[in-house]
């Protein structure tokens, strides 16, 4: 598993990329889920993009934090985001709300949640910050 710094950089890059997609081409996210994209939905996607940029900033700025309760809170929050999206997506696929193409996003979201799990500790294991 990547160290905390690398993990945060990966997550920040993905959130920033999602921000760019949601702002510049919000219809792409609808294609991934085999959904239509009326103007109202594109508007909401663009608004959600701003949130994604904020999360990207949090992940990027947290990359140098030593193990601490603050770092643990950020990790838990990111796990909730990715795990929740994966569960929500899988449920939507199984209920027939979105197309089977969404399985790709579910798998990526689950992997992103899983790579955060080793970083849940709030204290260094040996008194140092190995990351």
GROMACS .gro file of C-alpha atoms in nm, residues 21-117:
model
   97
   21UNK     CA    1  -1.496   1.669  -1.553
   22UNK     CA    2  -1.800   1.785  -1.360
   23UNK     CA    3  -1.732   2.151  -1.442
   24UNK     CA    4  -1.620   2.124  -1.805
   25UNK     CA    5  -1.807   1.815  -1.929
   26UNK     CA    6  -2.072   1.716  -1.674
   27UNK     CA    7  -2.241   1.492  -1.930
   28UNK     CA    8  -1.950   1.245  -1.909
   29UNK     CA    9  -2.044   1.143  -1.558
   30UNK     CA   10  -2.396   1.066  -1.677
   31UNK     CA   11  -2.262   0.849  -1.960
   32UNK     CA   12  -2.067   0.642  -1.706
   33UNK     CA   13  -2.394   0.559  -1.533
   34UNK     CA   14  -2.596   0.516  -1.854
   35UNK     CA   15  -2.822   0.810  -1.764
   36UNK     CA   16  -2.963   1.107  -1.949
   37UNK     CA   17  -2.822   1.452  -1.871
   38UNK     CA   18  -3.088   1.724  -1.879
   39UNK     CA   19  -2.970   2.083  -1.816
   40UNK     CA   20  -3.089   2.072  -1.454
   41UNK     CA   21  -2.878   1.763  -1.384
   42UNK     CA   22  -2.574   1.922  -1.548
   43UNK     CA   23  -2.623   2.226  -1.323
   44UNK     CA   24  -2.627   2.006  -1.012
   45UNK     CA   25  -2.320   1.816  -1.136
   46UNK     CA   26  -2.130   2.144  -1.177
   47UNK     CA   27  -2.226   2.248  -0.824
   48UNK     CA   28  -2.106   1.910  -0.694
   49UNK     CA   29  -1.780   1.972  -0.879
   50UNK     CA   30  -1.704   2.262  -0.647
   51UNK     CA   31  -1.735   2.027  -0.350
   52UNK     CA   32  -1.496   1.784  -0.516
   53UNK     CA   33  -1.240   2.062  -0.557
   54UNK     CA   34  -1.268   2.136  -0.186
   55UNK     CA   35  -1.211   1.772  -0.097
   56UNK     CA   36  -0.912   1.766  -0.335
   57UNK     CA   37  -0.765   2.062  -0.147
   58UNK     CA   38  -0.819   1.891   0.189
   59UNK     CA   39  -0.654   1.569   0.070
   60UNK     CA   40  -0.361   1.754  -0.086
   61UNK     CA   41  -0.297   1.976   0.215
   62UNK     CA   42  -0.327   1.681   0.457
   63UNK     CA   43  -0.053   1.484   0.280
   64UNK     CA   44   0.218   1.590   0.526
   65UNK     CA   45   0.022   1.538   0.847
   66UNK     CA   46   0.178   1.300   1.098
   67UNK     CA   47  -0.046   1.035   1.254
   68UNK     CA   48  -0.293   1.227   1.471
   69UNK     CA   49  -0.665   1.250   1.545
   70UNK     CA   50  -0.696   1.519   1.274
   71UNK     CA   51  -0.535   1.294   1.014
   72UNK     CA   52  -0.753   1.005   1.127
   73UNK     CA   53  -1.064   1.223   1.084
   74UNK     CA   54  -0.963   1.307   0.727
   75UNK     CA   55  -0.898   0.940   0.649
   76UNK     CA   56  -1.234   0.835   0.796
   77UNK     CA   57  -1.407   1.107   0.594
   78UNK     CA   58  -1.245   0.990   0.271
   79UNK     CA   59  -1.334   0.628   0.346
   80UNK     CA   60  -1.695   0.734   0.405
   81UNK     CA   61  -1.699   0.922   0.073
   82UNK     CA   62  -1.551   0.640  -0.138
   83UNK     CA   63  -1.718   0.355   0.050
   84UNK     CA   64  -2.052   0.533   0.045
   85UNK     CA   65  -2.026   0.602  -0.327
   86UNK     CA   66  -1.934   0.238  -0.395
   87UNK     CA   67  -2.226   0.108  -0.186
   88UNK     CA   68  -2.468   0.360  -0.336
   89UNK     CA   69  -2.352   0.274  -0.688
   90UNK     CA   70  -2.376  -0.102  -0.635
   91UNK     CA   71  -2.725  -0.064  -0.491
   92UNK     CA   72  -2.833   0.153  -0.785
   93UNK     CA   73  -2.699  -0.102  -1.034
   94UNK     CA   74  -2.871  -0.393  -0.861
   95UNK     CA   75  -3.200  -0.200  -0.848
   96UNK     CA   76  -3.173  -0.118  -1.219
   97UNK     CA   77  -3.155   0.258  -1.161
   98UNK     CA   78  -2.826   0.292  -1.351
   99UNK     CA   79  -2.662   0.081  -1.619
  100UNK     CA   80  -2.409  -0.198  -1.574
  101UNK     CA   81  -2.134   0.039  -1.693
  102UNK     CA   82  -2.134   0.184  -1.342
  103UNK     CA   83  -1.958  -0.128  -1.208
  104UNK     CA   84  -1.628   0.028  -1.315
  105UNK     CA   85  -1.683   0.327  -1.089
  106UNK     CA   86  -1.795   0.102  -0.803
  107UNK     CA   87  -1.473  -0.100  -0.824
  108UNK     CA   88  -1.252   0.212  -0.837
  109UNK     CA   89  -1.436   0.370  -0.544
  110UNK     CA   90  -1.403   0.053  -0.336
  111UNK     CA   91  -1.029   0.032  -0.408
  112UNK     CA   92  -0.984   0.399  -0.314
  113UNK     CA   93  -1.159   0.333   0.018
  114UNK     CA   94  -0.952   0.021   0.084
  115UNK     CA   95  -0.614   0.189   0.026
  116UNK     CA   96  -0.702   0.435   0.303
  117UNK     CA   97  -0.761   0.169   0.569
   0.00000   0.00000   0.00000
